[in-house]
Coordinates of C-alpha atoms and ligand atoms in Angstrom, one line a residue:
M1 CA -113.9 146.5 35.1
K2 CA -116.2 144.4 37.2
V3 CA -114.5 142.2 39.8
L4 CA -115.9 139.6 42.1
F5 CA -113.6 139.4 45.1
C6 CA -114.1 136.1 46.9
A7 CA -112.7 135.8 50.4
C8 CA -113.8 133.9 53.5
E9 CA -113.2 136.7 55.9
A10 CA -113.4 140.4 55.7
V11 CA -113.4 143.4 58.1
P12 CA -115.7 144.5 59.6
Y13 CA -117.8 141.3 59.3
A14 CA -115.5 138.4 60.3
K15 CA -111.8 138.3 61.1
T16 CA -109.2 135.8 62.3
G17 CA -106.1 137.4 60.8
G18 CA -104.7 139.6 58.1
L19 CA -106.8 138.3 55.2
A20 CA -109.8 140.0 56.8
D21 CA -107.9 143.3 56.9
V22 CA -107.0 142.9 53.2
A23 CA -110.5 141.9 52.1
G24 CA -111.9 144.8 54.1
A25 CA -109.7 147.5 52.6
L26 CA -108.4 146.6 49.1
P27 CA -111.9 146.4 47.4
A28 CA -112.7 149.9 48.6
A29 CA -109.3 151.2 47.3
L30 CA -110.0 149.5 43.9
R31 CA -113.5 151.1 43.8
R32 CA -111.8 154.5 44.4
K33 CA -109.9 153.8 41.2
G34 CA -113.2 153.3 39.3
L35 CA -113.6 149.5 39.4
D36 CA -116.9 147.9 40.3
V37 CA -115.5 145.5 42.9
R38 CA -117.9 143.4 45.0
V39 CA -117.0 141.0 47.8
M40 CA -118.5 137.6 48.3
M41 CA -118.2 135.8 51.7
P42 CA -120.2 133.4 53.9
R43 CA -122.7 134.8 56.3
Y44 CA -121.3 133.6 59.5
R45 CA -122.9 133.8 62.9
G46 CA -122.8 137.4 64.0
I47 CA -123.4 138.9 60.6
N48 CA -126.9 140.2 61.0
R49 CA -129.4 139.8 58.1
N50 CA -131.1 143.1 59.1
G51 CA -130.4 145.6 56.5
L52 CA -129.4 143.0 53.9
E53 CA -131.5 142.4 50.7
P54 CA -132.2 138.9 49.4
V55 CA -130.6 138.4 46.0
Q56 CA -131.1 134.8 44.8
Q57 CA -131.4 131.2 45.9
V58 CA -128.5 128.8 45.3
Y59 CA -128.6 125.0 45.2
S60 CA -125.9 122.3 44.9
V61 CA -125.7 118.6 45.4
I62 CA -122.4 117.8 47.3
G63 CA -121.6 114.2 48.0
G64 CA -125.2 113.1 47.4
T65 CA -126.6 115.7 49.8
A66 CA -128.7 118.5 48.3
L67 CA -127.8 121.9 49.9
E68 CA -129.8 125.0 49.5
G69 CA -128.7 128.5 50.4
A70 CA -129.5 132.1 49.8
V71 CA -127.4 135.1 48.8
W72 CA -128.0 138.4 50.5
M73 CA -126.6 141.7 49.6
G74 CA -125.4 144.6 51.7
T75 CA -123.1 147.6 51.4
S76 CA -120.2 148.3 53.8
S77 CA -119.7 151.7 55.3
D78 CA -117.1 152.5 52.7
G79 CA -119.5 151.7 49.8
V80 CA -118.4 148.2 48.9
P81 CA -121.3 145.9 47.9
H82 CA -121.1 142.5 49.7
Y83 CA -122.8 139.3 48.8
F84 CA -123.3 137.0 51.8
L85 CA -123.9 133.3 51.3
D86 CA -126.4 132.2 53.8
Q87 CA -126.6 128.5 54.7
P88 CA -127.0 128.3 58.5
F89 CA -126.1 124.6 58.8
L90 CA -122.7 125.2 57.2
Y91 CA -121.8 128.7 58.4
D92 CA -123.8 129.6 61.5
R93 CA -121.1 128.2 63.9
G94 CA -118.9 129.3 66.8
G95 CA -115.8 129.8 64.5
L96 CA -115.0 130.5 60.9
Y97 CA -112.9 127.5 60.1
G98 CA -113.0 125.5 63.3
E99 CA -113.7 125.6 67.0
G100 CA -111.6 124.8 70.1
G101 CA -108.4 124.6 68.1
R102 CA -109.7 122.0 65.7
D103 CA -110.8 122.5 62.1
F104 CA -114.4 121.6 61.2
E105 CA -114.5 118.1 59.7
D106 CA -116.8 119.2 56.9
N107 CA -114.7 122.1 55.7
L108 CA -114.4 120.7 52.2
V109 CA -118.2 120.6 51.9
R110 CA -118.5 124.1 53.4
F111 CA -116.1 125.7 51.0
A112 CA -117.1 123.7 47.9
F113 CA -120.6 124.9 48.5
F114 CA -119.3 128.5 48.8
C115 CA -117.4 128.1 45.5
Q116 CA -120.4 126.5 43.7
S117 CA -122.6 129.3 45.0
A118 CA -120.2 131.9 43.6
L119 CA -120.7 130.3 40.2
G120 CA -124.4 130.4 40.7
L121 CA -124.2 134.1 41.6
M122 CA -122.1 134.9 38.5
H123 CA -124.5 132.9 36.3
K124 CA -127.7 134.5 37.4
T125 CA -127.2 137.8 39.3
W126 CA -124.0 139.5 38.4
T127 CA -121.4 138.6 35.8
P128 CA -118.0 140.1 36.5
D129 CA -115.1 140.6 34.1
L130 CA -112.7 138.9 36.5
V131 CA -112.8 136.8 39.6
H132 CA -110.2 137.4 42.3
C133 CA -109.9 134.5 44.7
H134 CA -108.1 134.5 48.0
D135 CA -106.6 131.4 49.7
W136 CA -107.7 127.8 49.6
H137 CA -111.3 128.4 50.6
T138 CA -112.1 130.0 47.3
A139 CA -109.6 127.9 45.2
L140 CA -112.3 125.6 43.6
I141 CA -113.8 128.5 41.7
P142 CA -111.1 128.6 39.0
A143 CA -111.4 124.8 38.7
Y144 CA -115.1 124.9 38.3
L145 CA -114.8 127.6 35.6
R146 CA -112.3 125.5 33.8
A147 CA -114.4 122.4 34.1
H148 CA -117.3 124.3 32.5
R149 CA -115.1 125.7 29.8
N150 CA -115.9 129.2 31.0
P151 CA -113.0 131.5 30.0
L152 CA -113.7 134.2 32.7
P153 CA -110.3 135.5 33.9
T154 CA -109.2 134.3 37.3
L155 CA -106.6 135.6 39.7
F156 CA -105.7 133.5 42.7
T157 CA -103.9 135.1 45.6
V158 CA -102.0 133.1 48.2
H159 CA -102.0 134.7 51.6
N160 CA -100.5 131.8 53.4
L161 CA -99.1 128.6 51.8
A162 CA -99.2 126.9 55.2
H163 CA -102.9 126.4 54.9
Q164 CA -103.7 124.4 51.7
G165 CA -107.0 122.7 52.5
I166 CA -105.8 119.1 52.5
F167 CA -108.4 116.3 52.9
P168 CA -108.2 112.5 52.6
G169 CA -108.3 111.2 49.0
E170 CA -111.7 109.5 49.7
Q171 CA -113.2 112.9 50.0
F172 CA -112.4 113.9 46.5
P173 CA -116.0 113.5 45.3
L174 CA -117.0 116.3 47.7
S175 CA -115.0 118.7 45.6
C176 CA -117.6 118.3 42.8
L177 CA -114.8 118.2 40.2
P178 CA -114.5 115.7 37.4
P179 CA -112.5 112.5 38.4
E180 CA -109.8 113.3 35.8
T181 CA -108.7 116.3 37.9
F182 CA -107.6 114.0 40.8
T183 CA -104.1 113.5 39.4
P184 CA -100.7 115.0 40.3
D185 CA -101.4 117.6 37.6
G186 CA -104.6 118.6 39.3
L187 CA -105.7 118.4 43.0
E188 CA -104.0 115.1 44.0
F189 CA -101.2 115.6 46.6
Y190 CA -99.6 112.4 47.9
G191 CA -102.9 110.6 47.8
N192 CA -104.8 113.5 49.4
V193 CA -107.0 116.2 48.0
N194 CA -105.2 119.6 48.0
V195 CA -107.8 122.3 47.4
M196 CA -105.2 125.1 47.1
K197 CA -103.8 123.3 44.1
A198 CA -107.0 123.9 42.3
G199 CA -106.3 127.7 42.5
L200 CA -102.7 127.3 41.6
V201 CA -103.2 125.0 38.6
Y202 CA -106.4 126.4 37.0
S203 CA -106.2 130.2 37.6
H204 CA -104.9 132.4 34.7
A205 CA -102.6 134.4 37.1
L206 CA -101.3 133.9 40.6
S207 CA -100.1 136.4 43.2
T208 CA -99.0 136.5 46.8
V209 CA -98.6 139.3 49.3
S210 CA -95.0 140.3 48.9
E211 CA -92.2 140.1 46.3
T212 CA -89.9 138.2 48.7
Y213 CA -92.5 135.6 49.6
A214 CA -93.3 135.2 45.9
R215 CA -89.6 134.2 45.5
E216 CA -89.5 132.2 48.7
I217 CA -92.4 129.9 47.9
Q218 CA -90.6 128.7 44.8
T219 CA -87.9 127.2 47.1
E220 CA -88.1 123.8 48.9
E221 CA -87.7 125.5 52.2
F222 CA -90.8 127.7 52.0
G223 CA -92.8 125.9 49.3
A224 CA -94.7 123.5 51.6
G225 CA -94.5 120.8 49.0
L226 CA -95.9 123.1 46.2
D227 CA -92.6 124.8 45.2
G228 CA -92.3 122.6 42.0
L229 CA -95.8 123.7 40.8
L230 CA -95.0 127.4 41.7
R231 CA -91.7 127.2 39.8
A232 CA -93.6 125.8 36.8
R233 CA -95.9 128.8 37.0
S234 CA -93.2 131.4 37.8
A235 CA -94.0 133.5 34.8
D236 CA -97.6 134.0 36.0
L237 CA -96.8 134.6 39.7
F238 CA -96.6 138.1 41.1
G239 CA -95.8 139.6 44.5
I240 CA -97.5 142.7 45.9
L241 CA -96.9 143.8 49.4
N242 CA -100.1 144.5 51.4
G243 CA -101.2 148.0 52.3
V244 CA -102.6 149.7 55.4
D245 CA -106.1 151.1 55.9
Y246 CA -105.1 154.3 57.6
A247 CA -108.8 155.0 58.4
L248 CA -108.6 152.2 60.9
W249 CA -104.8 152.1 61.8
D250 CA -103.5 155.6 62.4
P251 CA -103.0 157.1 65.9
S252 CA -104.3 160.5 64.8
V253 CA -107.8 159.1 64.3
D254 CA -107.9 155.7 66.2
P255 CA -110.9 155.5 68.5
H256 CA -109.6 152.5 70.4
I257 CA -106.6 154.4 72.0
P258 CA -106.7 156.7 75.0
A259 CA -104.9 159.6 73.4
R260 CA -104.4 160.6 69.8
Y261 CA -101.0 161.6 68.3
H262 CA -99.1 162.1 65.1
A263 CA -95.6 162.5 63.8
G264 CA -95.5 166.2 64.6
D265 CA -96.5 165.7 68.2
L266 CA -95.9 162.4 70.1
A267 CA -97.1 163.5 73.5
G268 CA -100.2 161.3 73.2
K269 CA -98.0 158.3 72.7
A270 CA -96.5 158.6 76.2
R271 CA -100.1 158.7 77.6
C272 CA -101.0 155.6 75.6
K273 CA -97.9 153.8 77.0
A274 CA -98.8 154.8 80.6
A275 CA -102.4 153.7 80.1
L276 CA -101.2 150.3 78.6
Q277 CA -98.9 149.7 81.5
Q278 CA -101.7 150.4 83.9
E279 CA -104.2 148.2 82.0
M280 CA -101.6 145.4 82.0
D281 CA -100.9 145.9 85.6
L282 CA -97.2 146.6 84.9
P283 CA -95.2 149.3 86.7
V284 CA -96.0 152.6 85.1
Q285 CA -92.5 153.6 84.1
A286 CA -91.9 156.0 81.2
Y287 CA -88.2 154.9 80.8
A288 CA -88.8 151.1 80.7
P289 CA -88.8 150.0 77.0
L290 CA -92.1 148.3 76.4
I291 CA -92.1 145.5 73.8
G292 CA -95.5 144.5 72.4
T293 CA -96.7 141.8 70.1
V294 CA -100.1 140.8 68.7
A295 CA -100.5 137.6 66.7
R296 CA -102.0 134.2 66.1
L297 CA -100.0 131.9 68.3
A298 CA -98.9 129.7 65.4
P299 CA -95.5 128.2 64.6
Q300 CA -95.3 130.6 61.7
K301 CA -94.9 133.6 64.1
G302 CA -91.7 132.6 65.8
F303 CA -93.1 132.3 69.3
D304 CA -90.8 129.4 70.1
L305 CA -87.9 131.9 69.7
V306 CA -89.7 134.4 72.0
A307 CA -90.3 131.7 74.6
A308 CA -86.6 130.6 74.5
A309 CA -85.3 134.2 74.6
L310 CA -87.7 135.6 77.2
D311 CA -85.2 135.5 80.2
A312 CA -82.6 137.4 78.1
I313 CA -85.3 139.9 76.9
V314 CA -86.4 140.5 80.5
A315 CA -82.8 141.0 81.5
T316 CA -82.6 144.1 79.3
G317 CA -85.0 145.7 81.7
A318 CA -87.8 145.7 79.1
Q319 CA -91.5 145.1 79.8
V320 CA -93.2 142.6 77.4
V321 CA -96.9 142.5 76.5
I322 CA -98.2 139.6 74.3
L323 CA -101.7 139.4 72.9
G324 CA -102.5 136.2 71.0
A325 CA -104.5 133.0 70.7
G326 CA -103.9 129.8 69.0
E327 CA -101.9 126.7 69.8
P328 CA -102.5 125.5 73.3
A329 CA -98.8 124.7 73.8
F330 CA -97.8 128.3 73.1
E331 CA -100.7 129.6 75.3
E332 CA -99.5 127.5 78.2
A333 CA -95.8 128.5 77.8
F334 CA -96.7 132.2 77.8
R335 CA -99.1 131.9 80.7
A336 CA -96.2 130.3 82.7
A337 CA -93.8 133.0 81.6
S338 CA -96.2 135.7 82.7
A339 CA -96.4 134.1 86.1
R340 CA -92.5 133.9 86.3
F341 CA -92.0 137.6 85.6
P342 CA -95.1 139.3 87.2
H343 CA -93.5 142.7 87.0
Q344 CA -92.3 142.6 83.5
V345 CA -94.3 140.2 81.3
R346 CA -98.0 140.2 80.7
V347 CA -99.7 137.7 78.4
I348 CA -103.3 138.1 77.3
I349 CA -104.8 135.0 75.6
G350 CA -107.7 135.8 73.4
F351 CA -108.7 137.9 70.4
D352 CA -109.2 141.6 71.3
E353 CA -109.4 144.1 68.5
G354 CA -109.3 147.2 70.9
L355 CA -106.3 145.8 72.8
A356 CA -104.5 145.2 69.5
H357 CA -104.7 148.9 68.8
R358 CA -103.7 149.9 72.3
I359 CA -100.6 147.7 72.1
E360 CA -99.7 149.3 68.8
A361 CA -100.0 152.7 70.3
G362 CA -98.6 152.0 73.8
A363 CA -95.6 149.9 73.0
D364 CA -92.2 151.3 72.1
I365 CA -91.0 148.2 70.2
F366 CA -93.1 145.7 68.2
L367 CA -91.9 142.1 67.9
M368 CA -92.4 140.0 64.8
P369 CA -89.7 137.3 64.7
S370 CA -91.6 135.2 62.1
R371 CA -90.3 131.9 60.7
F372 CA -92.0 133.0 57.5
E373 CA -94.4 135.9 56.8
P374 CA -96.1 136.2 53.5
S375 CA -96.7 140.0 54.0
G376 CA -97.5 140.8 57.6
L377 CA -99.6 143.8 58.6
N378 CA -98.7 144.5 62.1
Q379 CA -95.2 145.7 61.3
L380 CA -96.8 148.2 58.9
Y381 CA -99.3 149.3 61.5
S382 CA -96.4 149.7 64.0
L383 CA -94.5 152.1 61.7
R384 CA -97.5 154.5 61.7
Y385 CA -97.8 154.2 65.5
G386 CA -94.1 155.1 66.1
T387 CA -93.5 151.6 67.5
Q388 CA -90.3 150.4 66.0
P389 CA -90.5 146.8 64.7
V390 CA -88.0 144.0 65.4
V391 CA -88.4 141.5 62.6
R392 CA -86.8 138.5 61.0
R393 CA -85.7 139.1 57.4
T394 CA -88.3 137.0 55.6
G395 CA -91.3 137.6 53.3
G396 CA -93.1 140.9 53.7
L397 CA -91.0 141.8 56.7
A398 CA -87.9 141.9 54.6
D399 CA -89.7 144.1 52.1
S400 CA -90.9 146.7 54.5
I401 CA -88.5 147.0 57.4
V402 CA -85.1 148.6 56.9
D403 CA -82.5 147.7 59.6
A404 CA -81.0 150.5 61.7
T405 CA -77.4 149.9 60.4
P406 CA -75.1 152.9 60.6
E407 CA -75.3 153.1 56.8
N408 CA -79.1 153.1 56.7
L409 CA -79.3 155.6 59.5
R410 CA -77.0 157.9 57.5
L411 CA -79.2 157.5 54.5
G412 CA -82.3 158.3 56.6
C413 CA -84.2 155.1 55.5
A414 CA -83.8 153.0 58.7
N415 CA -87.2 152.2 60.4
G416 CA -86.6 149.1 62.6
F417 CA -84.4 146.2 63.5
V418 CA -83.9 143.1 61.3
F419 CA -82.2 139.8 62.1
D420 CA -81.5 136.8 59.9
D421 CA -80.8 133.6 61.8
Y422 CA -83.8 131.8 63.2
T423 CA -82.2 131.5 66.7
P424 CA -83.0 132.9 70.1
E425 CA -79.5 134.5 70.1
A426 CA -80.1 136.4 66.9
L427 CA -83.5 137.6 68.3
V428 CA -81.9 138.7 71.6
A429 CA -79.1 140.6 69.7
A430 CA -81.7 142.5 67.6
I431 CA -83.8 143.3 70.7
G432 CA -80.6 144.4 72.4
R433 CA -79.9 146.8 69.6
A434 CA -83.5 148.1 69.7
V435 CA -83.4 148.7 73.5
A436 CA -80.0 150.5 73.2
A437 CA -81.5 152.7 70.4
Y438 CA -84.6 153.4 72.5
R439 CA -82.3 154.7 75.3
D440 CA -80.8 157.2 72.8
P441 CA -83.8 159.7 72.5
L442 CA -82.5 161.5 69.4
L443 CA -81.8 158.3 67.5
W444 CA -85.2 156.9 68.5
R445 CA -87.0 160.0 67.5
S446 CA -85.5 159.8 64.0
L447 CA -86.5 156.2 63.6
Q448 CA -90.0 157.0 64.6
Q449 CA -90.2 159.9 62.2
V450 CA -89.1 157.7 59.2
G451 CA -91.7 155.1 60.2
M452 CA -94.6 157.4 60.9
R453 CA -94.2 159.4 57.7
A454 CA -94.0 156.4 55.4
D455 CA -97.0 155.8 53.2
F456 CA -98.1 152.1 52.9
S457 CA -101.7 153.0 52.0
W458 CA -103.9 150.7 50.0
D459 CA -104.4 153.6 47.6
R460 CA -100.8 153.3 46.5
V461 CA -101.0 149.5 46.3
A462 CA -104.3 149.4 44.3
G463 CA -102.6 150.6 41.2
R464 CA -100.5 147.5 41.1
Y465 CA -103.6 145.3 41.4
L466 CA -105.1 147.2 38.4
E467 CA -102.0 146.2 36.4
L468 CA -102.3 142.7 37.6
Y469 CA -106.0 142.5 36.7
D470 CA -105.1 143.7 33.2
A471 CA -102.3 141.1 33.0
T472 CA -104.8 138.4 34.1
V473 CA -107.3 139.4 31.4
R474 CA -104.5 139.2 28.8
R475 CA -103.4 135.8 29.9
A476 CA -107.0 134.5 29.8
A477 CA -107.3 135.8 26.2
E478 CA -104.1 134.1 25.2
R479 CA -105.0 130.8 26.9
P480 CA -108.7 130.3 26.7
S481 CA -110.0 127.4 28.8
Ligands
ADP501 P1 -101.7 136.9 59.9 O1 -102.7 137.2 58.8 O2 -100.7 135.9 59.6 O3 -102.4 136.6 61.2 P2 -101.0 139.7 59.7 O4 -99.9 140.5 60.4 O5 -101.2 139.9 58.3 O6 -100.8 138.2 60.2 O7 -102.4 140.2 60.3 C1 -102.8 139.9 61.6 C2 -104.1 140.7 61.9 O8 -104.8 140.0 62.9 C3 -103.7 142.1 62.5 O9 -104.8 143.0 62.2 C4 -103.7 141.8 64.0 O10 -103.8 142.9 64.7 C5 -104.8 140.8 64.1 N1 -104.7 139.9 65.3 C6 -104.0 138.8 65.3 N2 -104.1 138.2 66.5 C7 -105.0 139.0 67.2 C8 -105.5 138.9 68.6 N3 -105.2 137.9 69.4 N4 -106.4 139.9 69.0 C9 -106.6 140.9 68.1 N5 -106.2 141.0 66.8 C10 -105.3 140.1 66.4
GLC502 C1 -101.6 135.7 55.9 C2 -100.2 135.9 56.3 C3 -99.8 137.4 56.5 C4 -100.5 138.3 55.6 C5 -102.0 138.0 55.6 C6 -102.8 138.9 54.7 O1 -102.4 135.3 57.0 O2 -99.7 135.1 57.3 O3 -98.4 137.6 56.4 O4 -100.3 139.7 55.9 O5 -102.3 136.7 55.2 O6 -102.3 138.9 53.3

């Protein structure tokens, strides 16, 4: 089966969050299963053309403006062919989706051109058997195919329903879709254009990145205004938890960390912790529980709880290291917290791949108190690094972290600490349990062993995508455009 995998970020070329990790690893795992999967993404600033081959020219008229671009091809180190869409005016910028905390104003044009170009590529250079689209940036592809009566099977994966690509209704012509699609059954959404709806309405099958999130988004609380549509398509909506690329995220091979270690010998972890304390200018104390977190500073991630709970967390004697960038209000709150507790709290504002790995390795406890979390990757990375996660029971966190209740401990399946209520009190109680467990070396050791020996590899997950691709092809055959 030939699959065009369209995503607007992918490791190692461009990354703002977990989508890049997924698009960097899942195609390779699918190729290992024998599929011919190729990735298409924009050529952003920083993706060098050296070593790429020109493939074809593309051309579209969007909102009366003629846009020309070129597709270049390269192969990633794990053997995945990548098509890069080159259009410097649209993509050679200081950010992927925006700059300085603001989205680019022409994002509809930028991603409509990307989707039009994907069609051009499939028409002229390489015709796949299925297109796998990820998030709103690629959601116009299924709509264009439908508009052209092209029955090519399409799967649309939602990584985050909080980002739907909403634009003022007047911009609808920039979507390049026929006017009859600007209705509540199509892209219209309270007078605006909702680009994600194009993917949700016109794809043959839908998926999201955990089973729990697949259920949650069909409720008013988590549906972000699209729960009715998602309920209507419930029979076509699947949930598959993300996997881990253990070539990049495993302390026995990780080049970013100061000492390697594995489940059989954790001595290196103690060295990673001391090095992290030193790097963060915190007292180098082996016995102080070190709580780490790495995340986009967005409301999704539960940082309002962390800010509200910080005094109580610090009172447990723990040290706290936070790496993140995003909303200025969170950045400011955490900078202030860091200044208030200079010996216990360190906040690094920015995006730093190496430090993200060093926190995974050096921390004892990883914090993910998300309000919602479609899948989450850091809790899975933490398990492999022997860093026990404290998470809220939602989305992919609920599907991967097993609370250290007496019952689960007896069964040998506990791997972290889970809380339910979205309140600072519930977070503090869970952290209190984690810190108490940390101070019981035998108990802690057994939690680490369960986590480090678990297998969340993409090779295990890829088989489920194969089944989903087959199901998508069947649906397309049953319901031709
Ligand atoms: P999301 O996609 O919602 O941001 P995930 O847990 O799926 O959440 O994935 C986040 C990915 O982005 C992880 O690989 C994480 O390490 C990385 N990341 C997030 N913020 C930063 C940061 N400030 N510096 C380095 N890496 C980061
Ligand atoms: C999103 C979600 C995150 C998920 C990632 C990759 O950004 O917030 O939970 O892991 O996409 O699927």
